[in-house]
């Protein structure tokens, strides 16, 4: 039996989402928080799991957003909404005799968020992009893959998700300000900017050690940092020179207590030297010792014991691992939704945050098509 859905923190807000793939997740975040979200998009020919996930709880208007029909439909809804999210190519409105600035002058309370590949100014403003070019020009691909091969692009349009998150944050800040000023504002989210702020710890590496991070593949930059095999998969360990002294000390004590062959040499003074731990010899020697220790242990058991000892380690989950993760199960993160006329069950991720008084909840309404409303 499904629980009754409570009004979310954004109940009463109306959102027009004309953003394409780049902002679909932003619209979903607003729908999960209770906003009334209408999505302007072409009709999906065969909606897959990703399309269902991104558009649950939205009403759909069917049109190509970059056509006369699509722009007319878009403009006809502007007076009915509080927030607009769009990713029109630069200059599109002007080709139809429209101006974003003029539309906003007529609707002074409207919050307008624009997601674009590179922004609306500068030499790249008219360029189109894909997730691949977004991640490359934002800098992320310098970190992904093996050093002697081409960069590797992570699955799942990660740059679109990053841009959607920044869009959500920007819109909420503008909405909070509107509560006081009664004025809307224009927000730009260039995807290249968004990706460039999410370059793992490469900025800290350069700031603290003057090192420009590069791709390292599956290898190890130092002893006790990286991926290590165990009985049912692998764990990620961070207890080398970049971790705390406490983490390294606790790890060595654990290995010695467990009687791991060769572990006592890790307590010798040479292993206190960060320069030594960064050498290929030290890295290989630690890998041999730890892999022999971990080969008959489950990743979840390693993770729990490492946490108890204050060591930075986590299991590397595949899809089944995430679905069966005891923490996610306990918090009911994955939720069942009934899809289609036969009510087929589908398990989907819930909202990635919790609010105590106005909880967000997974919008479960299957997208409706409503061009005539």
PDB file of C-alpha atoms in Angstrom, residues 4-5 41 45 54 58-59 71 84-85 87 93 95 109 132-133 232 235 270 281 290-291 295 312 347 356 370:
ATOM      1  CA  UNK A   4      -0.143   9.326   1.025  1.00  0.00           C
ATOM      2  CA  UNK A   5       2.162  11.999  -0.390  1.00  0.00           C
ATOM      3  CA  UNK A  41       9.496  18.369 -25.033  1.00  0.00           C
ATOM      4  CA  UNK A  45       9.097   7.376 -28.964  1.00  0.00           C
ATOM      5  CA  UNK A  54      13.452  12.166 -14.934  1.00  0.00           C
ATOM      6  CA  UNK A  58       5.476  16.301 -14.584  1.00  0.00           C
ATOM      7  CA  UNK A  59       2.760  17.257 -17.027  1.00  0.00           C
ATOM      8  CA  UNK A  71       7.990  28.695 -28.949  1.00  0.00           C
ATOM      9  CA  UNK A  84      11.245  28.822 -16.268  1.00  0.00           C
ATOM     10  CA  UNK A  85      14.073  26.422 -17.061  1.00  0.00           C
ATOM     11  CA  UNK A  87      18.160  25.446 -22.855  1.00  0.00           C
ATOM     12  CA  UNK A  93      14.007  33.564 -29.372  1.00  0.00           C
ATOM     13  CA  UNK A  95      14.741  34.439 -34.708  1.00  0.00           C
ATOM     14  CA  UNK A 109       8.313  38.261 -10.821  1.00  0.00           C
ATOM     15  CA  UNK A 132      31.541  14.317 -24.139  1.00  0.00           C
ATOM     16  CA  UNK A 133      32.512  17.853 -25.141  1.00  0.00           C
ATOM     17  CA  UNK A 232      33.594 -10.363  -3.672  1.00  0.00           C
ATOM     18  CA  UNK A 235      37.291  -1.641  -2.005  1.00  0.00           C
ATOM     19  CA  UNK A 270      60.911   4.042   6.214  1.00  0.00           C
ATOM     20  CA  UNK A 281      58.541  -0.228  -5.017  1.00  0.00           C
ATOM     21  CA  UNK A 290      47.013  -5.819   1.455  1.00  0.00           C
ATOM     22  CA  UNK A 291      45.674  -7.957  -1.390  1.00  0.00           C
ATOM     23  CA  UNK A 295      41.459 -11.815  -0.699  1.00  0.00           C
ATOM     24  CA  UNK A 312      38.972   5.877   4.997  1.00  0.00           C
ATOM     25  CA  UNK A 347      12.237   0.513  -8.334  1.00  0.00           C
ATOM     26  CA  UNK A 356      12.229  17.122   8.648  1.00  0.00           C
ATOM     27  CA  UNK A 370      -1.835  17.965 -21.770  1.00  0.00           C
TER      28      UNK A 370
END
